[in-house]
CSV table of N, CA and C in Angstrom, one decimal:
chain,number,residue,atom,x,y,z
L,1006,UNK,N,0.8,-1.2,0.0
L,1006,UNK,CA,0.0,0.0,0.0
L,1006,UNK,C,0.9,1.2,0.0
L,1007,UNK,N,0.6,2.1,-0.9
L,1007,UNK,CA,1.4,3.4,-1.0
L,1007,UNK,C,0.9,4.4,0.0
L,1008,UNK,N,1.8,5.0,0.7
L,1008,UNK,CA,1.4,6.0,1.7
L,1008,UNK,C,1.3,7.4,0.9
L,1009,UNK,N,0.4,8.1,1.5
L,1009,UNK,CA,0.2,9.5,0.9
L,1009,UNK,C,0.5,10.5,1.9
L,1010,UNK,N,1.1,11.5,1.5
L,1010,UNK,CA,1.5,12.6,2.4
L,1010,UNK,C,0.4,13.7,2.4
L,1011,UNK,N,0.1,14.1,3.5
L,1011,UNK,CA,-0.9,15.1,3.7
L,1011,UNK,C,-0.3,16.5,3.4
L,1012,UNK,N,-0.7,17.1,2.4
L,1012,UNK,CA,-0.1,18.4,2.0
L,1012,UNK,C,-0.9,19.6,2.5
L,1013,UNK,N,-2.2,19.4,2.6
L,1013,UNK,CA,-3.1,20.5,3.1
L,1013,UNK,C,-4.4,19.8,3.5
L,1014,UNK,N,-5.2,20.6,4.2
L,1014,UNK,CA,-6.5,20.1,4.6
L,1014,UNK,C,-7.4,20.0,3.4
L,1015,UNK,N,-8.2,18.9,3.4
L,1015,UNK,CA,-9.1,18.7,2.3
L,1015,UNK,C,-10.5,19.2,2.6
L,1016,UNK,N,-10.6,19.8,3.8
L,1016,UNK,CA,-11.9,20.3,4.3
L,1016,UNK,C,-12.1,21.7,3.8
L,1017,UNK,N,-13.2,22.0,3.2
L,1017,UNK,CA,-13.5,23.4,2.8
L,1017,UNK,C,-14.1,24.1,4.0
L,1018,UNK,N,-13.2,24.7,4.8
L,1018,UNK,CA,-13.7,25.3,6.1
L,1018,UNK,C,-14.7,26.4,5.9
L,1019,UNK,N,-14.5,27.3,4.9
L,1019,UNK,CA,-15.5,28.4,4.7
L,1019,UNK,C,-16.9,27.9,4.3
L,1020,UNK,N,-17.0,26.8,3.5
L,1020,UNK,CA,-18.3,26.3,3.2
L,1020,UNK,C,-18.9,25.6,4.4
L,1021,UNK,N,-18.1,25.0,5.2
L,1021,UNK,CA,-18.6,24.3,6.4
L,1021,UNK,C,-19.0,25.4,7.4
L,1022,UNK,N,-18.3,26.5,7.5
L,1022,UNK,CA,-18.6,27.5,8.5
L,1022,UNK,C,-19.9,28.2,8.2
L,1023,UNK,N,-20.3,28.2,6.9
L,1023,UNK,CA,-21.6,28.8,6.5
L,1023,UNK,C,-22.8,28.0,7.1
L,1024,UNK,N,-22.5,26.7,7.2
L,1024,UNK,CA,-23.6,25.8,7.7
L,1024,UNK,C,-23.7,25.6,9.2
L,1025,UNK,N,-22.8,26.1,9.9
L,1025,UNK,CA,-22.7,26.0,11.3
L,1025,UNK,C,-23.7,26.9,12.0
L,1026,UNK,N,-24.6,26.4,12.8
L,1026,UNK,CA,-25.6,27.4,13.5
L,1026,UNK,C,-24.8,28.3,14.4
L,1027,UNK,N,-25.4,29.5,14.7
L,1027,UNK,CA,-24.7,30.5,15.5
L,1027,UNK,C,-24.4,30.0,16.9
L,1028,UNK,N,-25.2,29.1,17.5
L,1028,UNK,CA,-24.9,28.6,18.8
L,1028,UNK,C,-23.8,27.6,18.9
L,1029,UNK,N,-23.3,27.1,17.7
L,1029,UNK,CA,-22.3,26.1,17.6
L,1029,UNK,C,-21.0,26.7,17.1
L,1030,UNK,N,-20.9,28.0,16.9
L,1030,UNK,CA,-19.7,28.6,16.3
L,1030,UNK,C,-18.5,28.4,17.2
L,1031,UNK,N,-18.6,28.4,18.5
L,1031,UNK,CA,-17.5,28.2,19.4
L,1031,UNK,C,-16.9,26.8,19.3
L,1032,UNK,N,-17.8,25.8,19.2
L,1032,UNK,CA,-17.4,24.4,19.0
L,1032,UNK,C,-16.7,24.2,17.7
L,1033,UNK,N,-17.3,24.9,16.7
L,1033,UNK,CA,-16.7,24.8,15.3
L,1033,UNK,C,-15.3,25.4,15.3
L,1034,UNK,N,-15.1,26.5,16.0
L,1034,UNK,CA,-13.8,27.2,16.0
L,1034,UNK,C,-12.8,26.3,16.8
L,1035,UNK,N,-13.2,25.6,17.9
L,1035,UNK,CA,-12.3,24.7,18.6
L,1035,UNK,C,-11.9,23.5,17.8
L,1036,UNK,N,-12.9,23.0,17.0
L,1036,UNK,CA,-12.6,21.9,16.2
L,1036,UNK,C,-11.6,22.2,15.1
L,1037,UNK,N,-11.8,23.4,14.5
L,1037,UNK,CA,-10.9,23.8,13.4
L,1037,UNK,C,-9.5,24.1,13.9
L,1038,UNK,N,-9.4,24.6,15.1
L,1038,UNK,CA,-8.1,24.8,15.8
L,1038,UNK,C,-7.4,23.5,16.0
L,1039,UNK,N,-8.1,22.5,16.5
L,1039,UNK,CA,-7.5,21.2,16.7
L,1039,UNK,C,-7.1,20.6,15.4
L,1040,UNK,N,-7.9,20.7,14.3
L,1040,UNK,CA,-7.5,20.2,13.0
L,1040,UNK,C,-6.3,20.9,12.5
L,1041,UNK,N,-6.2,22.2,12.6
L,1041,UNK,CA,-5.1,22.9,12.1
L,1041,UNK,C,-3.8,22.6,12.9
L,1042,UNK,N,-4.0,22.4,14.2
L,1042,UNK,CA,-2.8,22.0,15.0
L,1042,UNK,C,-2.3,20.6,14.6
L,1043,UNK,N,-3.2,19.7,14.3
L,1043,UNK,CA,-2.8,18.4,13.9
L,1043,UNK,C,-2.1,18.5,12.5
L,1044,UNK,N,-2.6,19.2,11.6
L,1044,UNK,CA,-2.0,19.3,10.3
L,1044,UNK,C,-0.6,20.0,10.4
L,1045,UNK,N,-0.5,21.0,11.2
L,1045,UNK,CA,0.8,21.6,11.4
L,1045,UNK,C,1.8,20.6,12.0
L,1046,UNK,N,1.4,19.8,12.9
L,1046,UNK,CA,2.3,18.8,13.5
L,1046,UNK,C,2.7,17.7,12.5
L,1047,UNK,N,1.8,17.4,11.6
L,1047,UNK,CA,2.1,16.4,10.6
L,1047,UNK,C,3.1,17.0,9.6
L,1048,UNK,N,2.9,18.2,9.2
L,1048,UNK,CA,3.7,18.9,8.2
L,1048,UNK,C,5.1,19.2,8.8
L,1049,UNK,N,5.2,19.3,10.1
L,1049,UNK,CA,6.5,19.6,10.7
L,1049,UNK,C,7.5,18.5,10.6
L,1050,UNK,N,7.0,17.3,10.5
L,1050,UNK,CA,7.8,16.1,10.4
L,1050,UNK,C,8.1,15.8,9.0
L,1051,UNK,N,9.3,15.2,8.7
L,1051,UNK,CA,9.6,14.9,7.3
L,1051,UNK,C,8.8,13.8,6.8
L,1052,UNK,N,8.6,13.7,5.5
L,1052,UNK,CA,7.8,12.7,4.9
L,1052,UNK,C,8.4,11.3,5.0
L,1053,UNK,N,9.7,11.2,4.9
L,1053,UNK,CA,10.5,10.0,5.0
L,1053,UNK,C,11.4,10.1,6.2
L,1054,UNK,N,11.7,9.0,6.8
L,1054,UNK,CA,12.7,9.0,8.0
L,1054,UNK,C,14.0,9.5,7.5
L,1055,UNK,N,14.8,10.1,8.4
L,1055,UNK,CA,16.1,10.6,8.0
L,1055,UNK,C,17.1,9.4,7.5
L,1056,UNK,N,17.9,9.7,6.6
L,1056,UNK,CA,18.9,8.8,6.1
L,1056,UNK,C,20.1,8.7,7.1
L,1057,UNK,N,20.5,7.5,7.4
L,1057,UNK,CA,21.6,7.3,8.3
L,1057,UNK,C,22.8,6.8,7.5
L,1058,UNK,N,23.9,7.3,7.9
L,1058,UNK,CA,25.2,6.9,7.2
L,1058,UNK,C,25.7,5.7,8.0
L,1059,UNK,N,25.3,4.5,7.6
L,1059,UNK,CA,25.6,3.3,8.3
L,1059,UNK,C,27.1,3.0,8.3
L,1060,UNK,N,27.8,3.3,7.2
L,1060,UNK,CA,29.2,3.0,7.1
L,1060,UNK,C,30.0,3.8,8.1
L,1061,UNK,N,29.6,5.0,8.4
L,1061,UNK,CA,30.2,5.9,9.4
L,1061,UNK,C,30.1,5.2,10.8
L,1062,UNK,N,29.0,4.6,11.1
L,1062,UNK,CA,28.8,4.0,12.4
L,1062,UNK,C,29.5,2.6,12.5
L,1063,UNK,N,29.7,2.0,11.3
L,1063,UNK,CA,30.4,0.7,11.3
L,1063,UNK,C,31.9,0.9,11.7
L,1064,UNK,N,32.4,2.1,11.2
L,1064,UNK,CA,33.8,2.4,11.6
L,1064,UNK,C,33.9,2.8,13.0
L,1065,UNK,N,32.9,3.4,13.6
L,1065,UNK,CA,33.0,3.9,15.0
L,1065,UNK,C,32.8,2.8,16.1
L,1066,UNK,N,31.8,1.9,15.8
L,1066,UNK,CA,31.4,0.9,16.8
L,1066,UNK,C,32.2,-0.4,16.6
L,1067,UNK,N,32.9,-0.8,17.6
L,1067,UNK,CA,33.8,-2.0,17.5
L,1067,UNK,C,33.0,-3.3,17.6
L,1068,UNK,N,31.8,-3.3,18.1
L,1068,UNK,CA,31.1,-4.6,18.2
L,1068,UNK,C,30.6,-5.1,16.8
L,1069,UNK,N,31.1,-6.3,16.4
L,1069,UNK,CA,30.8,-6.8,15.1
L,1069,UNK,C,29.3,-7.2,15.0
L,1070,UNK,N,28.7,-6.8,13.9
L,1070,UNK,CA,27.3,-7.1,13.6
L,1070,UNK,C,26.2,-6.2,14.3
L,1071,UNK,N,26.6,-5.4,15.2
L,1071,UNK,CA,25.7,-4.6,15.9
L,1071,UNK,C,25.1,-3.5,15.0
L,1072,UNK,N,25.9,-2.9,14.2
L,1072,UNK,CA,25.4,-1.8,13.3
L,1072,UNK,C,24.5,-2.5,12.2
L,1073,UNK,N,25.0,-3.7,11.8
L,1073,UNK,CA,24.2,-4.4,10.7
L,1073,UNK,C,22.8,-4.8,11.3
L,1074,UNK,N,22.7,-5.2,12.5
L,1074,UNK,CA,21.4,-5.6,13.1
L,1074,UNK,C,20.5,-4.3,13.2
L,1075,UNK,N,21.1,-3.2,13.6
L,1075,UNK,CA,20.3,-2.0,13.7
L,1075,UNK,C,19.9,-1.5,12.3
L,1076,UNK,N,20.8,-1.6,11.4
L,1076,UNK,CA,20.4,-1.2,10.0
L,1076,UNK,C,19.3,-2.1,9.5
L,1077,UNK,N,19.3,-3.4,9.7
L,1077,UNK,CA,18.2,-4.2,9.2
L,1077,UNK,C,16.9,-3.9,9.9
L,1078,UNK,N,17.0,-3.6,11.2
L,1078,UNK,CA,15.7,-3.3,11.9
L,1078,UNK,C,15.2,-1.9,11.5
L,1079,UNK,N,16.1,-1.0,11.2
L,1079,UNK,CA,15.7,0.3,10.8
L,1079,UNK,C,15.0,0.3,9.4
L,1080,UNK,N,15.6,-0.5,8.5
L,1080,UNK,CA,15.1,-0.5,7.2
L,1080,UNK,C,13.9,-1.4,7.1
L,1081,UNK,N,13.7,-2.3,8.0
L,1081,UNK,CA,12.5,-3.1,8.0
L,1081,UNK,C,11.3,-2.4,8.7
L,1082,UNK,N,11.6,-1.3,9.4
L,1082,UNK,CA,10.5,-0.6,10.1
L,1082,UNK,C,9.7,0.1,9.0
L,1083,UNK,N,8.4,-0.3,8.9
L,1083,UNK,CA,7.5,0.4,8.0
L,1083,UNK,C,6.3,0.8,8.9
L,1084,UNK,N,6.0,2.1,9.0
L,1084,UNK,CA,4.9,2.6,9.7
L,1084,UNK,C,3.7,2.6,8.7
L,1085,UNK,N,2.7,1.8,9.0
L,1085,UNK,CA,1.6,1.7,8.0
L,1085,UNK,C,0.8,3.0,8.0
L,1086,UNK,N,0.4,3.3,6.8
L,1086,UNK,CA,-0.6,4.4,6.7
L,1086,UNK,C,-1.9,3.9,7.0
L,1087,UNK,N,-2.7,4.6,7.8
L,1087,UNK,CA,-4.0,4.0,8.1
L,1087,UNK,C,-4.9,3.8,6.9
L,1088,UNK,N,-5.6,2.7,6.9
L,1088,UNK,CA,-6.5,2.4,5.8
L,1088,UNK,C,-7.7,3.3,5.9
L,1089,UNK,N,-8.2,3.7,4.8
L,1089,UNK,CA,-9.4,4.6,4.8
L,1089,UNK,C,-10.6,3.7,4.5
L,1090,UNK,N,-11.4,3.5,5.5
L,1090,UNK,CA,-12.6,2.6,5.3
L,1090,UNK,C,-13.9,3.3,5.7
L,1091,UNK,N,-13.8,4.6,5.9
L,1091,UNK,CA,-15.0,5.4,6.3
L,1091,UNK,C,-15.8,6.0,5.1
L,1092,UNK,N,-15.1,6.2,4.0
L,1092,UNK,CA,-15.7,6.8,2.9
L,1092,UNK,C,-17.0,6.1,2.4
L,1093,UNK,N,-17.0,4.7,2.3
L,1093,UNK,CA,-18.2,4.1,1.9
L,1093,UNK,C,-19.4,4.3,2.9
L,1094,UNK,N,-19.1,4.4,4.2
L,1094,UNK,CA,-20.2,4.7,5.1
L,1094,UNK,C,-20.7,6.1,4.9
L,1095,UNK,N,-19.8,7.0,4.7
L,1095,UNK,CA,-20.2,8.4,4.5
L,1095,UNK,C,-21.0,8.6,3.2
L,1096,UNK,N,-20.6,7.9,2.2
L,1096,UNK,CA,-21.3,8.0,0.9
L,1096,UNK,C,-22.7,7.3,1.0
L,1097,UNK,N,-22.8,6.2,1.8
L,1097,UNK,CA,-24.1,5.6,2.0
L,1097,UNK,C,-25.0,6.6,2.8
L,1098,UNK,N,-24.4,7.2,3.8
L,1098,UNK,CA,-25.2,8.2,4.6
L,1098,UNK,C,-25.6,9.4,3.7
L,1099,UNK,N,-24.7,9.8,2.8
L,1099,UNK,CA,-25.0,10.9,1.9
L,1099,UNK,C,-26.2,10.6,1.0
L,1100,UNK,N,-26.1,9.3,0.4
L,1100,UNK,CA,-27.2,8.9,-0.4
L,1100,UNK,C,-28.6,8.9,0.3
L,1101,UNK,N,-28.5,8.4,1.6
L,1101,UNK,CA,-29.7,8.3,2.4
L,1101,UNK,C,-30.2,9.7,2.7
L,1102,UNK,N,-29.3,10.6,3.0
L,1102,UNK,CA,-29.7,12.0,3.3
L,1102,UNK,C,-30.3,12.7,2.0
L,1103,UNK,N,-29.6,12.4,0.9
L,1103,UNK,CA,-30.1,13.0,-0.4
L,1103,UNK,C,-31.5,12.5,-0.7
L,1104,UNK,N,-31.8,11.2,-0.4
L,1104,UNK,CA,-33.2,10.7,-0.7
L,1104,UNK,C,-34.2,11.3,0.3
L,1105,UNK,N,-33.7,11.5,1.6
L,1105,UNK,CA,-34.6,12.2,2.6
L,1105,UNK,C,-34.9,13.6,2.1
L,1106,UNK,N,-33.8,14.3,1.6
L,1106,UNK,CA,-34.0,15.7,1.1
L,1106,UNK,C,-35.0,15.7,0.0
L,1107,UNK,N,-34.9,14.8,-1.0
L,1107,UNK,CA,-35.8,14.8,-2.1
L,1107,UNK,C,-37.2,14.5,-1.7
L,1108,UNK,N,-37.4,13.6,-0.7
L,1108,UNK,CA,-38.7,13.3,-0.2
L,1108,UNK,C,-39.3,14.6,0.5
L,1109,UNK,N,-38.5,15.3,1.3
L,1109,UNK,CA,-38.9,16.5,1.9
L,1109,UNK,C,-39.3,17.5,0.9
L,1110,UNK,N,-38.5,17.7,-0.2
L,1110,UNK,CA,-38.8,18.6,-1.2
L,1110,UNK,C,-40.1,18.3,-1.9
L,1111,UNK,N,-40.4,17.0,-2.2
L,1111,UNK,CA,-41.7,16.7,-2.8
L,1111,UNK,C,-42.8,17.0,-1.9
L,1112,UNK,N,-42.7,16.6,-0.6
L,1112,UNK,CA,-43.7,16.9,0.4
L,1112,UNK,C,-43.9,18.4,0.5
L,1113,UNK,N,-42.9,19.1,0.5
L,1113,UNK,CA,-43.0,20.6,0.6
L,1113,UNK,C,-43.7,21.2,-0.6
L,1114,UNK,N,-43.4,20.7,-1.8
L,1114,UNK,CA,-44.0,21.2,-3.0
L,1114,UNK,C,-45.5,20.9,-2.9
L,1115,UNK,N,-45.9,19.7,-2.4
L,1115,UNK,CA,-47.3,19.4,-2.2
L,1115,UNK,C,-48.0,20.3,-1.2
L,1116,UNK,N,-47.3,20.6,-0.1
L,1116,UNK,CA,-47.9,21.6,0.9
L,1116,UNK,C,-48.0,23.0,0.3
L,1117,UNK,N,-47.0,23.3,-0.5
L,1117,UNK,CA,-47.0,24.7,-1.1
L,1117,UNK,C,-48.2,24.8,-2.0
L,1118,UNK,N,-48.4,23.7,-2.8
L,1118,UNK,CA,-49.6,23.7,-3.7
L,1118,UNK,C,-50.9,23.9,-3.0
L,1119,UNK,N,-51.0,23.2,-1.8
L,1119,UNK,CA,-52.2,23.3,-1.0
L,1119,UNK,C,-52.4,24.7,-0.5
L,1120,UNK,N,-51.3,25.3,0.0
L,1120,UNK,CA,-51.3,26.6,0.5
L,1120,UNK,C,-51.7,27.6,-0.5
L,1121,UNK,N,-51.2,27.4,-1.7
L,1121,UNK,CA,-51.5,28.3,-2.9
L,1121,UNK,C,-53.0,28.3,-3.2
L,1122,UNK,N,-53.6,27.0,-3.1
L,1122,UNK,CA,-55.0,26.9,-3.3
L,1122,UNK,C,-55.8,27.7,-2.2
L,1123,UNK,N,-55.3,27.6,-1.0
L,1123,UNK,CA,-55.9,28.3,0.1
L,1123,UNK,C,-55.8,29.8,-0.1
L,1124,UNK,N,-54.6,30.3,-0.5
L,1124,UNK,CA,-54.4,31.7,-0.8
L,1124,UNK,C,-55.4,32.2,-1.9
L,1125,UNK,N,-55.4,31.4,-3.0
L,1125,UNK,CA,-56.3,31.8,-4.1
L,1125,UNK,C,-57.8,31.8,-3.6
L,1126,UNK,N,-58.2,30.9,-2.8
L,1126,UNK,CA,-59.6,30.9,-2.3
L,1126,UNK,C,-59.8,32.2,-1.4
L,1127,UNK,N,-58.8,32.5,-0.6
L,1127,UNK,CA,-59.0,33.7,0.2
L,1127,UNK,C,-59.0,35.0,-0.6
L,1128,UNK,N,-58.2,35.0,-1.7
L,1128,UNK,CA,-58.2,36.1,-2.6
L,1128,UNK,C,-59.5,36.3,-3.3
L,1129,UNK,N,-60.2,35.2,-3.5
L,1129,UNK,CA,-61.4,35.2,-4.3
L,1129,UNK,C,-62.6,35.7,-3.4
L,1130,UNK,N,-62.4,35.7,-2.1
L,1130,UNK,CA,-63.4,36.2,-1.2
L,1130,UNK,C,-63.5,37.7,-1.1
L,1131,UNK,N,-64.6,38.2,-0.7
L,1131,UNK,CA,-64.7,39.6,-0.4
L,1131,UNK,C,-63.8,39.9,0.8
L,1132,UNK,N,-63.3,41.1,0.8
L,1132,UNK,CA,-62.5,41.5,2.0
L,1132,UNK,C,-63.4,41.5,3.2
L,1133,UNK,N,-62.8,41.1,4.3
L,1133,UNK,CA,-63.6,40.9,5.6
L,1133,UNK,C,-64.3,42.2,6.0
L,1134,UNK,N,-63.7,43.3,5.7
L,1134,UNK,CA,-64.3,44.6,6.0
L,1134,UNK,C,-65.6,44.9,5.3
L,1135,UNK,N,-65.7,44.2,4.1
L,1135,UNK,CA,-66.9,44.5,3.3
L,1135,UNK,C,-68.0,43.4,3.5
L,1136,UNK,N,-67.6,42.3,4.2
L,1136,UNK,CA,-68.5,41.2,4.3
L,1136,UNK,C,-69.7,41.5,5.3
L,1137,UNK,N,-70.8,40.9,5.0
L,1137,UNK,CA,-71.9,40.9,5.9
L,1137,UNK,C,-71.9,39.6,6.7
L,1138,UNK,N,-72.7,39.4,7.7
L,1138,UNK,CA,-72.7,38.1,8.4
L,1138,UNK,C,-73.1,37.0,7.5
L,1139,UNK,N,-74.0,37.2,6.5
L,1139,UNK,CA,-74.4,36.2,5.6
L,1139,UNK,C,-73.2,35.8,4.7
L,1140,UNK,N,-72.5,36.8,4.2
L,1140,UNK,CA,-71.3,36.5,3.4
L,1140,UNK,C,-70.3,35.7,4.2
L,1141,UNK,N,-70.1,36.1,5.4
L,1141,UNK,CA,-69.1,35.3,6.3
L,1141,UNK,C,-69.6,33.9,6.4
L,1142,UNK,N,-70.9,33.7,6.7
L,1142,UNK,CA,-71.4,32.3,6.9
L,1142,UNK,C,-71.3,31.5,5.6
L,1143,UNK,N,-71.5,32.2,4.4
L,1143,UNK,CA,-71.3,31.4,3.2
L,1143,UNK,C,-69.8,31.1,2.9
L,1144,UNK,N,-68.9,32.0,3.3
L,1144,UNK,CA,-67.5,31.7,3.1
L,1144,UNK,C,-66.9,30.7,4.1
L,1145,UNK,N,-67.3,30.8,5.3
L,1145,UNK,CA,-66.8,30.0,6.4
L,1145,UNK,C,-67.9,29.4,7.2
L,1146,UNK,N,-68.6,28.4,6.7
L,1146,UNK,CA,-69.8,27.8,7.4
L,1146,UNK,C,-69.4,27.1,8.7
L,1147,UNK,N,-68.1,26.7,8.9
L,1147,UNK,CA,-67.7,26.0,10.1
L,1147,UNK,C,-67.4,27.0,11.2
L,1148,UNK,N,-67.2,28.3,10.9
L,1148,UNK,CA,-66.9,29.3,11.9
L,1148,UNK,C,-68.1,30.2,12.2
L,1149,UNK,N,-69.0,30.3,11.3
L,1149,UNK,CA,-70.1,31.2,11.4
L,1149,UNK,C,-71.1,30.8,12.5
L,1150,UNK,N,-71.7,31.7,13.1
L,1150,UNK,CA,-72.8,31.4,14.1
L,1150,UNK,C,-74.0,30.8,13.4
L,1151,UNK,N,-74.5,29.7,14.0
L,1151,UNK,CA,-75.6,29.0,13.5
L,1151,UNK,C,-76.6,28.8,14.7
L,1152,UNK,N,-77.5,29.8,14.9
L,1152,UNK,CA,-78.3,29.6,16.1
L,1152,UNK,C,-79.3,28.5,16.1
L,1153,UNK,N,-79.6,28.0,14.9
L,1153,UNK,CA,-80.5,26.9,14.8
L,1153,UNK,C,-79.8,25.5,15.1
L,1154,UNK,N,-78.8,25.2,14.4
L,1154,UNK,CA,-78.1,23.9,14.5
L,1154,UNK,C,-77.0,23.9,15.6
L,1155,UNK,N,-76.4,25.0,15.8
L,1155,UNK,CA,-75.3,25.1,16.8
L,1155,UNK,C,-75.5,26.3,17.7
L,1156,UNK,N,-76.4,26.3,18.6
L,1156,UNK,CA,-76.6,27.5,19.4
L,1156,UNK,C,-75.5,27.8,20.3
L,1157,UNK,N,-75.1,29.0,20.5
L,1157,UNK,CA,-74.1,29.4,21.5
L,1157,UNK,C,-74.6,30.3,22.5
L,1158,UNK,N,-73.9,30.4,23.6
L,1158,UNK,CA,-74.3,31.2,24.7
L,1158,UNK,C,-73.4,32.3,24.9
L,1159,UNK,N,-73.9,33.4,25.4
L,1159,UNK,CA,-73.1,34.6,25.7
L,1159,UNK,C,-72.1,34.3,26.7
L,1160,UNK,N,-70.9,34.6,26.6
L,1160,UNK,CA,-70.2,35.6,25.7
L,1160,UNK,C,-69.7,34.9,24.4
L,1161,UNK,N,-70.2,33.8,24.0
L,1161,UNK,CA,-69.9,33.1,22.7
L,1161,UNK,C,-68.4,32.8,22.5
L,1162,UNK,N,-67.7,32.5,23.6
L,1162,UNK,CA,-66.3,32.0,23.5
L,1162,UNK,C,-66.3,30.5,23.7
L,1163,UNK,N,-65.2,29.9,23.5
L,1163,UNK,CA,-65.1,28.4,23.6
L,1163,UNK,C,-65.3,27.9,25.0
L,1164,UNK,N,-64.9,28.6,26.0
L,1164,UNK,CA,-65.1,28.1,27.4
L,1164,UNK,C,-66.6,28.0,27.8
L,1165,UNK,N,-67.4,28.9,27.3
L,1165,UNK,CA,-68.8,29.0,27.6
L,1165,UNK,C,-69.7,28.1,26.8
L,1166,UNK,N,-69.1,27.4,25.8
L,1166,UNK,CA,-69.9,26.6,24.9
L,1166,UNK,C,-70.0,25.2,25.4
L,1167,UNK,N,-70.6,25.0,26.5
L,1167,UNK,CA,-70.8,23.6,27.0
L,1167,UNK,C,-72.2,23.2,26.6
L,1168,UNK,N,-72.4,21.9,26.6
L,1168,UNK,CA,-73.8,21.5,26.3
L,1168,UNK,C,-74.7,21.9,27.5
L,1169,UNK,N,-75.9,22.1,27.2
L,1169,UNK,CA,-76.9,22.6,28.2
L,1169,UNK,C,-77.0,21.6,29.3
L,1170,UNK,N,-77.0,20.3,29.0
L,1170,UNK,CA,-77.2,19.3,30.0
L,1170,UNK,C,-76.0,19.2,31.0
L,1171,UNK,N,-74.8,19.8,30.6
L,1171,UNK,CA,-73.7,19.8,31.5
L,1171,UNK,C,-73.8,21.0,32.5
L,1172,UNK,N,-74.7,21.9,32.2
L,1172,UNK,CA,-74.8,23.1,33.1
L,1172,UNK,C,-75.6,22.7,34.4
L,1173,UNK,N,-75.2,23.4,35.5
L,1173,UNK,CA,-76.0,23.1,36.7
L,1173,UNK,C,-77.4,23.7,36.5
L,1174,UNK,N,-78.3,23.2,37.3
L,1174,UNK,CA,-79.7,23.6,37.2
L,1174,UNK,C,-80.0,25.1,37.4
L,1175,UNK,N,-79.4,25.8,38.3
L,1175,UNK,CA,-79.7,27.2,38.6
L,1175,UNK,C,-79.0,28.1,37.7
L,1176,UNK,N,-78.3,27.7,36.6
L,1176,UNK,CA,-77.5,28.5,35.7
L,1176,UNK,C,-78.3,29.0,34.5
L,1177,UNK,N,-79.6,28.8,34.4
L,1177,UNK,CA,-80.4,29.2,33.2
L,1177,UNK,C,-80.7,30.7,33.2
């Protein structure tokens, strides 16, 4: 597996900052600071380990085979680059979110169409200032007073509109 060197952050911080709610700005700033600190620490180290002049050490160290053993161990040392296995999960979540967004858009368009019909109906009515009680009853039969079929009692608010049989006897 070939290792890749991180050259710069692949995160579009400005686009991400636009989507952060105002109450989460401090958390976002702390997260960005941690990410930048990590990137700087990675970039501060060389991409490859330093080259060692083994022949120089072979001349200086009298113990036979010791430098050769260290050289073999040093050259055998391979620090694995972490495997990237999160992208498929993120892409699956992205597809799911996209489908949820499309469903929400379709439902919103349906609600908008219903609201447009309601607006058109209200625009077709007489202005309330010009309506008579009969006009209001014709436009809104569920809200209009109907003393025959649905009698109400003064002061005609919701709390006072109990059934007559629920009222105490001396309350007539």
